[in-house]
Amino acid sequence: DTEVTQTPKHLVMGMTNKKSLKCEQHMGHRAMYWYKQKAKKPPELMFVYSYEKLSINESVPSRFSPECPNSSLLNLHLHALQPEDSALYLCASSQDRGPSSYEQYFGPGTRLTVT
Amino acid sequence: GQSLEQPSEVTAVEGAIVQINCTYQTSGFYGLSWYQQHDGGAPTFLSYNALDGLEETGRFSSFLSRSDSYGYLLLQELQMKDSASYFCAVNNQGGKLIFGQGTELSVKP
């Protein structure tokens, strides 16, 4: 199974809402990533988890809060977002964080709209 | 700093060969990856070069010259389904993939 799943596929939320994005993989990968992607732009790294510990936070605003409950699951908690946070949020995984992180498996993404 | 450059758009006809170039500047370089992303889809891994030379995977090949900080993706026997965005990405010692801005390939009949 080389699939990364993400839920929900689409999410519309107001600026005062709290919601969560979920990501799951069963490939035994020990590194998991959150990316944000705007239209016609490359994926932009937000967070990296390695062996369930947060190892990289790319200076992401605190209204985005990641969580890794176990080696297969990754969540992104959203609170008090701004309209400019509307984007495709991609989860990815790789075998680990080191040299083998060149091959990342991406989920289909959650298309988020903040109203 | 770290940067990658690739052309923003390329157009080619079915059956042709197209080359997408990528130049990069980075520290702690491990290798260069290529990803394909169809409209509305997720990026999918195509190829990786850690050492100089050519890697071939079916109709796709990728080349790296570490001394020139340069690589390319070569797509042969183009098909309509190859229309997509192609990203080069540097894999570095920080444990991150740093993506280029992407090249939008349009394949015409």
PDB file of C-alpha atoms in Angstrom:
ATOM      1  CA  ASP A   1       0.000   0.000   0.000  1.00  0.00           C
ATOM      2  CA  THR A   2       1.714   3.172  -1.233  1.00  0.00           C
ATOM      3  CA  GLU A   3      -1.152   5.496  -0.471  1.00  0.00           C
ATOM      4  CA  VAL A   4      -1.348   8.588   1.680  1.00  0.00           C
ATOM      5  CA  THR A   5      -4.927   9.512   2.521  1.00  0.00           C
ATOM      6  CA  GLN A   6      -6.207  12.914   3.587  1.00  0.00           C
ATOM      7  CA  THR A   7      -9.546  14.060   4.930  1.00  0.00           C
ATOM      8  CA  PRO A   8     -11.520  16.070   4.229  1.00  0.00           C
ATOM      9  CA  LYS A   9     -11.095  16.666   0.494  1.00  0.00           C
ATOM     10  CA  HIS A  10     -12.648  20.112   0.724  1.00  0.00           C
ATOM     11  CA  LEU A  11     -13.170  22.418   3.685  1.00  0.00           C
ATOM     12  CA  VAL A  12     -14.828  25.804   3.938  1.00  0.00           C
ATOM     13  CA  MET A  13     -14.399  27.566   7.254  1.00  0.00           C
ATOM     14  CA  GLY A  14     -14.978  30.968   8.746  1.00  0.00           C
ATOM     15  CA  MET A  15     -12.246  32.983  10.371  1.00  0.00           C
ATOM     16  CA  THR A  16     -13.479  32.128  13.867  1.00  0.00           C
ATOM     17  CA  ASN A  17     -13.842  28.366  13.320  1.00  0.00           C
ATOM     18  CA  LYS A  18     -11.613  25.579  14.578  1.00  0.00           C
ATOM     19  CA  LYS A  19     -11.103  22.604  12.284  1.00  0.00           C
ATOM     20  CA  SER A  20      -8.594  19.815  11.759  1.00  0.00           C
ATOM     21  CA  LEU A  21      -7.047  18.192   8.705  1.00  0.00           C
ATOM     22  CA  LYS A  22      -6.100  14.529   8.907  1.00  0.00           C
ATOM     23  CA  CYS A  23      -3.476  12.473   7.105  1.00  0.00           C
ATOM     24  CA  GLU A  24      -2.710   8.762   7.288  1.00  0.00           C
ATOM     25  CA  GLN A  25      -0.102   6.438   5.792  1.00  0.00           C
ATOM     26  CA  HIS A  26       0.560   2.724   6.318  1.00  0.00           C
ATOM     27  CA  MET A  27       3.893   2.403   4.533  1.00  0.00           C
ATOM     28  CA  GLY A  28       5.917   2.384   7.760  1.00  0.00           C
ATOM     29  CA  HIS A  29       7.385   5.765   6.848  1.00  0.00           C
ATOM     30  CA  ARG A  30       8.985   7.626   9.752  1.00  0.00           C
ATOM     31  CA  ALA A  31       8.933  11.122   8.262  1.00  0.00           C
ATOM     32  CA  MET A  32       5.739  13.046   7.581  1.00  0.00           C
ATOM     33  CA  TYR A  33       5.261  16.515   6.144  1.00  0.00           C
ATOM     34  CA  TRP A  34       2.686  19.276   5.778  1.00  0.00           C
ATOM     35  CA  TYR A  35       2.878  21.522   2.717  1.00  0.00           C
ATOM     36  CA  LYS A  36       0.787  24.466   1.591  1.00  0.00           C
ATOM     37  CA  GLN A  37       0.284  25.009  -2.130  1.00  0.00           C
ATOM     38  CA  LYS A  38      -1.232  28.011  -3.851  1.00  0.00           C
ATOM     39  CA  ALA A  39      -2.421  27.869  -7.461  1.00  0.00           C
ATOM     40  CA  LYS A  40       0.400  27.714 -10.039  1.00  0.00           C
ATOM     41  CA  LYS A  41       3.028  27.635  -7.258  1.00  0.00           C
ATOM     42  CA  PRO A  42       5.231  24.875  -5.836  1.00  0.00           C
ATOM     43  CA  PRO A  43       4.440  23.114  -2.560  1.00  0.00           C
ATOM     44  CA  GLU A  44       5.729  25.176   0.335  1.00  0.00           C
ATOM     45  CA  LEU A  45       6.982  23.230   3.345  1.00  0.00           C
ATOM     46  CA  MET A  46       5.269  23.984   6.667  1.00  0.00           C
ATOM     47  CA  PHE A  47       6.225  21.216   9.121  1.00  0.00           C
ATOM     48  CA  VAL A  48       8.310  18.046   9.235  1.00  0.00           C
ATOM     49  CA  TYR A  49       7.832  15.231  11.730  1.00  0.00           C
ATOM     50  CA  SER A  50      10.529  12.635  12.163  1.00  0.00           C
ATOM     51  CA  TYR A  51       9.840   9.587  14.340  1.00  0.00           C
ATOM     52  CA  GLU A  52       6.718  11.354  15.644  1.00  0.00           C
ATOM     53  CA  LYS A  53       8.666  14.394  16.838  1.00  0.00           C
ATOM     54  CA  LEU A  54       8.429  17.826  15.264  1.00  0.00           C
ATOM     55  CA  SER A  55      11.801  18.474  13.660  1.00  0.00           C
ATOM     56  CA  ILE A  56      11.128  21.413  11.329  1.00  0.00           C
ATOM     57  CA  ASN A  57       8.708  24.321  11.668  1.00  0.00           C
ATOM     58  CA  GLU A  58       9.186  26.734   8.790  1.00  0.00           C
ATOM     59  CA  SER A  59       8.129  29.754  10.870  1.00  0.00           C
ATOM     60  CA  VAL A  60       4.472  28.925  10.378  1.00  0.00           C
ATOM     61  CA  PRO A  61       1.961  31.169  12.223  1.00  0.00           C
ATOM     62  CA  SER A  62       0.609  29.673  15.454  1.00  0.00           C
ATOM     63  CA  ARG A  63      -2.913  29.516  14.006  1.00  0.00           C
ATOM     64  CA  PHE A  64      -1.620  26.289  12.375  1.00  0.00           C
ATOM     65  CA  SER A  65      -0.864  23.597  14.952  1.00  0.00           C
ATOM     66  CA  PRO A  66       0.470  20.199  13.872  1.00  0.00           C
ATOM     67  CA  GLU A  67       0.130  16.984  15.829  1.00  0.00           C
ATOM     68  CA  CYS A  68       1.484  13.474  15.271  1.00  0.00           C
ATOM     69  CA  PRO A  69      -0.510  11.059  17.478  1.00  0.00           C
ATOM     70  CA  ASN A  70       1.360   7.995  16.180  1.00  0.00           C
ATOM     71  CA  SER A  71       3.648   6.883  13.377  1.00  0.00           C
ATOM     72  CA  SER A  72       0.775   6.574  10.880  1.00  0.00           C
ATOM     73  CA  LEU A  73      -1.221   9.711  11.595  1.00  0.00           C
ATOM     74  CA  LEU A  74      -0.624  13.405  11.165  1.00  0.00           C
ATOM     75  CA  ASN A  75      -3.081  16.170  11.990  1.00  0.00           C
ATOM     76  CA  LEU A  76      -3.114  19.885  11.294  1.00  0.00           C
ATOM     77  CA  HIS A  77      -5.290  21.909  13.640  1.00  0.00           C
ATOM     78  CA  LEU A  78      -6.584  25.190  12.272  1.00  0.00           C
ATOM     79  CA  HIS A  79      -7.827  28.143  14.314  1.00  0.00           C
ATOM     80  CA  ALA A  80      -8.587  31.788  13.524  1.00  0.00           C
ATOM     81  CA  LEU A  81      -7.389  31.506   9.942  1.00  0.00           C
ATOM     82  CA  GLN A  82      -7.218  34.363   7.473  1.00  0.00           C
ATOM     83  CA  PRO A  83      -8.598  34.420   3.909  1.00  0.00           C
ATOM     84  CA  GLU A  84      -5.005  34.343   2.584  1.00  0.00           C
ATOM     85  CA  ASP A  85      -4.636  30.891   4.190  1.00  0.00           C
ATOM     86  CA  SER A  86      -6.965  29.497   1.521  1.00  0.00           C
ATOM     87  CA  ALA A  87      -4.889  26.930  -0.380  1.00  0.00           C
ATOM     88  CA  LEU A  88      -4.369  23.232  -1.049  1.00  0.00           C
ATOM     89  CA  TYR A  89      -2.855  21.556   2.011  1.00  0.00           C
ATOM     90  CA  LEU A  90      -0.793  18.510   1.149  1.00  0.00           C
ATOM     91  CA  CYS A  91       0.464  15.810   3.448  1.00  0.00           C
ATOM     92  CA  ALA A  92       3.438  13.676   2.419  1.00  0.00           C
ATOM     93  CA  SER A  93       5.568  10.907   3.875  1.00  0.00           C
ATOM     94  CA  SER A  94       8.988   9.430   3.211  1.00  0.00           C
ATOM     95  CA  GLN A  95      11.011   6.544   4.575  1.00  0.00           C
ATOM     96  CA  ASP A  96      12.858   8.910   6.884  1.00  0.00           C
ATOM     97  CA  ARG A  97      14.060  12.490   7.035  1.00  0.00           C
ATOM     98  CA  GLY A  98      17.581  12.032   5.779  1.00  0.00           C
ATOM     99  CA  PRO A  99      18.927  11.278   2.284  1.00  0.00           C
ATOM    100  CA  SER A 100      15.897   9.106   1.426  1.00  0.00           C
ATOM    101  CA  SER A 101      13.543  12.080   1.830  1.00  0.00           C
ATOM    102  CA  TYR A 102      14.023  12.701  -1.912  1.00  0.00           C
ATOM    103  CA  GLU A 103      11.078  10.347  -2.597  1.00  0.00           C
ATOM    104  CA  GLN A 104       7.992  11.643  -0.906  1.00  0.00           C
ATOM    105  CA  TYR A 105       4.520  10.198  -1.287  1.00  0.00           C
ATOM    106  CA  PHE A 106       1.854  12.872  -1.361  1.00  0.00           C
ATOM    107  CA  GLY A 107      -1.770  12.634  -0.401  1.00  0.00           C
ATOM    108  CA  PRO A 108      -4.478  14.161  -2.631  1.00  0.00           C
ATOM    109  CA  GLY A 109      -4.694  17.241  -0.434  1.00  0.00           C
ATOM    110  CA  THR A 110      -7.394  19.216   1.336  1.00  0.00           C
ATOM    111  CA  ARG A 111      -8.640  22.251  -0.566  1.00  0.00           C
ATOM    112  CA  LEU A 112      -9.267  24.848   2.137  1.00  0.00           C
ATOM    113  CA  THR A 113     -11.314  27.997   1.669  1.00  0.00           C
ATOM    114  CA  VAL A 114     -11.402  30.560   4.480  1.00  0.00           C
ATOM    115  CA  THR A 115     -14.343  32.968   4.304  1.00  0.00           C
TER     116      THR A 115
ATOM    117  CA  GLY B   1      20.560  31.155   0.093  1.00  0.00           C
ATOM    118  CA  GLN B   2      18.868  28.360  -1.773  1.00  0.00           C
ATOM    119  CA  SER B   3      17.239  28.740  -5.159  1.00  0.00           C
ATOM    120  CA  LEU B   4      16.195  26.719  -8.169  1.00  0.00           C
ATOM    121  CA  GLU B   5      15.454  27.943 -11.663  1.00  0.00           C
ATOM    122  CA  GLN B   6      13.413  26.197 -14.320  1.00  0.00           C
ATOM    123  CA  PRO B   7      11.418  27.501 -17.310  1.00  0.00           C
ATOM    124  CA  SER B   8       7.840  28.466 -16.475  1.00  0.00           C
ATOM    125  CA  GLU B   9       6.255  26.963 -19.602  1.00  0.00           C
ATOM    126  CA  VAL B  10       7.122  24.522 -22.364  1.00  0.00           C
ATOM    127  CA  THR B  11       4.957  23.453 -25.311  1.00  0.00           C
ATOM    128  CA  ALA B  12       5.558  20.414 -27.507  1.00  0.00           C
ATOM    129  CA  VAL B  13       3.636  18.097 -29.825  1.00  0.00           C
ATOM    130  CA  GLU B  14       2.661  14.484 -29.307  1.00  0.00           C
ATOM    131  CA  GLY B  15       5.472  12.081 -30.086  1.00  0.00           C
ATOM    132  CA  ALA B  16       8.176  14.713 -29.645  1.00  0.00           C
ATOM    133  CA  ILE B  17      10.999  14.898 -27.090  1.00  0.00           C
ATOM    134  CA  VAL B  18      11.175  17.714 -24.556  1.00  0.00           C
ATOM    135  CA  GLN B  19      13.875  18.676 -22.062  1.00  0.00           C
ATOM    136  CA  ILE B  20      13.143  20.663 -18.898  1.00  0.00           C
ATOM    137  CA  ASN B  21      16.235  22.242 -17.388  1.00  0.00           C
ATOM    138  CA  CYS B  22      16.864  23.068 -13.753  1.00  0.00           C
ATOM    139  CA  THR B  23      19.731  24.997 -12.198  1.00  0.00           C
ATOM    140  CA  TYR B  24      20.129  25.234  -8.454  1.00  0.00           C
ATOM    141  CA  GLN B  25      22.054  26.917  -5.669  1.00  0.00           C
ATOM    142  CA  THR B  26      22.052  25.209  -2.307  1.00  0.00           C
ATOM    143  CA  SER B  27      24.259  24.086   0.535  1.00  0.00           C
ATOM    144  CA  GLY B  28      24.502  20.500   1.762  1.00  0.00           C
ATOM    145  CA  PHE B  29      23.257  19.027  -1.512  1.00  0.00           C
ATOM    146  CA  TYR B  30      22.213  15.354  -1.511  1.00  0.00           C
ATOM    147  CA  GLY B  31      20.505  15.123  -4.896  1.00  0.00           C
ATOM    148  CA  LEU B  32      17.905  16.385  -7.352  1.00  0.00           C
ATOM    149  CA  SER B  33      14.381  14.992  -7.618  1.00  0.00           C
ATOM    150  CA  TRP B  34      11.665  15.486 -10.225  1.00  0.00           C
ATOM    151  CA  TYR B  35       7.939  15.498  -9.520  1.00  0.00           C
ATOM    152  CA  GLN B  36       4.924  15.615 -11.812  1.00  0.00           C
ATOM    153  CA  GLN B  37       1.655  17.248 -10.834  1.00  0.00           C
ATOM    154  CA  HIS B  38      -1.492  17.164 -12.937  1.00  0.00           C
ATOM    155  CA  ASP B  39      -4.068  19.922 -12.490  1.00  0.00           C
ATOM    156  CA  GLY B  40      -6.030  19.213  -9.320  1.00  0.00           C
ATOM    157  CA  GLY B  41      -3.786  16.287  -8.413  1.00  0.00           C
ATOM    158  CA  ALA B  42      -0.998  15.544  -5.977  1.00  0.00           C
ATOM    159  CA  PRO B  43       2.706  15.713  -6.846  1.00  0.00           C
ATOM    160  CA  THR B  44       4.076  12.294  -7.785  1.00  0.00           C
ATOM    161  CA  PHE B  45       7.727  11.309  -7.715  1.00  0.00           C
ATOM    162  CA  LEU B  46       9.339  10.685 -11.104  1.00  0.00           C
ATOM    163  CA  SER B  47      13.092  10.419 -10.743  1.00  0.00           C
ATOM    164  CA  TYR B  48      16.138  11.154  -8.576  1.00  0.00           C
ATOM    165  CA  ASN B  49      19.826  11.780  -9.228  1.00  0.00           C
ATOM    166  CA  ALA B  50      22.376  11.776  -6.436  1.00  0.00           C
ATOM    167  CA  LEU B  51      25.380  11.221  -8.709  1.00  0.00           C
ATOM    168  CA  ASP B  52      26.404  12.727 -12.037  1.00  0.00           C
ATOM    169  CA  GLY B  53      24.917  11.089 -15.087  1.00  0.00           C
ATOM    170  CA  LEU B  54      21.702   9.889 -16.615  1.00  0.00           C
ATOM    171  CA  GLU B  55      18.948   7.877 -14.920  1.00  0.00           C
ATOM    172  CA  GLU B  56      16.367   6.283 -17.213  1.00  0.00           C
ATOM    173  CA  THR B  57      12.872   5.216 -16.213  1.00  0.00           C
ATOM    174  CA  GLY B  58      10.820   4.256 -19.233  1.00  0.00           C
ATOM    175  CA  ARG B  59      10.028   7.325 -21.353  1.00  0.00           C
ATOM    176  CA  PHE B  60      11.495   9.641 -18.713  1.00  0.00           C
ATOM    177  CA  SER B  61      15.180  10.248 -18.050  1.00  0.00           C
ATOM    178  CA  SER B  62      16.882  12.616 -15.654  1.00  0.00           C
ATOM    179  CA  PHE B  63      20.408  13.976 -15.753  1.00  0.00           C
ATOM    180  CA  LEU B  64      22.595  15.644 -13.140  1.00  0.00           C
ATOM    181  CA  SER B  65      25.887  17.525 -13.264  1.00  0.00           C
ATOM    182  CA  ARG B  66      26.929  18.364  -9.705  1.00  0.00           C
ATOM    183  CA  SER B  67      29.860  20.484 -10.833  1.00  0.00           C
ATOM    184  CA  ASP B  68      27.526  22.678 -12.922  1.00  0.00           C
ATOM    185  CA  SER B  69      24.653  22.633 -10.357  1.00  0.00           C
ATOM    186  CA  TYR B  70      22.452  21.635 -13.267  1.00  0.00           C
ATOM    187  CA  GLY B  71      20.012  18.914 -14.126  1.00  0.00           C
ATOM    188  CA  TYR B  72      17.297  18.153 -16.624  1.00  0.00           C
ATOM    189  CA  LEU B  73      14.286  15.955 -17.132  1.00  0.00           C
ATOM    190  CA  LEU B  74      13.906  14.431 -20.590  1.00  0.00           C
ATOM    191  CA  LEU B  75      10.506  13.217 -21.709  1.00  0.00           C
ATOM    192  CA  GLN B  76      10.385  11.105 -24.865  1.00  0.00           C
ATOM    193  CA  GLU B  77       7.492  10.001 -27.090  1.00  0.00           C
ATOM    194  CA  LEU B  78       5.299  12.660 -25.549  1.00  0.00           C
ATOM    195  CA  GLN B  79       1.675  11.801 -24.911  1.00  0.00           C
ATOM    196  CA  MET B  80      -1.280  14.080 -24.179  1.00  0.00           C
ATOM    197  CA  LYS B  81      -1.387  12.706 -20.632  1.00  0.00           C
ATOM    198  CA  ASP B  82       2.106  14.158 -20.027  1.00  0.00           C
ATOM    199  CA  SER B  83       0.545  17.644 -19.930  1.00  0.00           C
ATOM    200  CA  ALA B  84       1.217  18.653 -16.329  1.00  0.00           C
ATOM    201  CA  SER B  85       3.485  20.751 -14.135  1.00  0.00           C
ATOM    202  CA  TYR B  86       6.978  19.417 -13.513  1.00  0.00           C
ATOM    203  CA  PHE B  87       8.980  20.435 -10.467  1.00  0.00           C
ATOM    204  CA  CYS B  88      12.648  19.944  -9.812  1.00  0.00           C
ATOM    205  CA  ALA B  89      13.451  19.710  -6.116  1.00  0.00           C
ATOM    206  CA  VAL B  90      16.706  19.751  -4.217  1.00  0.00           C
ATOM    207  CA  ASN B  91      17.152  17.266  -1.390  1.00  0.00           C
ATOM    208  CA  ASN B  92      19.560  18.750   1.126  1.00  0.00           C
ATOM    209  CA  GLN B  93      21.158  17.953   4.454  1.00  0.00           C
ATOM    210  CA  GLY B  94      18.464  19.923   6.260  1.00  0.00           C
ATOM    211  CA  GLY B  95      16.153  16.990   5.491  1.00  0.00           C
ATOM    212  CA  LYS B  96      13.929  19.125   3.283  1.00  0.00           C
ATOM    213  CA  LEU B  97      12.839  19.075  -0.328  1.00  0.00           C
ATOM    214  CA  ILE B  98      13.126  22.538  -1.817  1.00  0.00           C
ATOM    215  CA  PHE B  99      10.986  22.861  -4.920  1.00  0.00           C
ATOM    216  CA  GLY B 100      11.560  24.955  -8.025  1.00  0.00           C
ATOM    217  CA  GLN B 101       8.720  27.149  -9.300  1.00  0.00           C
ATOM    218  CA  GLY B 102       7.573  24.472 -11.729  1.00  0.00           C
ATOM    219  CA  THR B 103       7.382  24.107 -15.499  1.00  0.00           C
ATOM    220  CA  GLU B 104       3.966  23.821 -17.087  1.00  0.00           C
ATOM    221  CA  LEU B 105       4.195  21.394 -20.021  1.00  0.00           C
ATOM    222  CA  SER B 106       1.496  21.537 -22.679  1.00  0.00           C
ATOM    223  CA  VAL B 107       1.412  18.682 -25.175  1.00  0.00           C
ATOM    224  CA  LYS B 108      -0.487  19.485 -28.373  1.00  0.00           C
ATOM    225  CA  PRO B 109      -1.905  16.952 -30.842  1.00  0.00           C
TER     226      PRO B 109
END
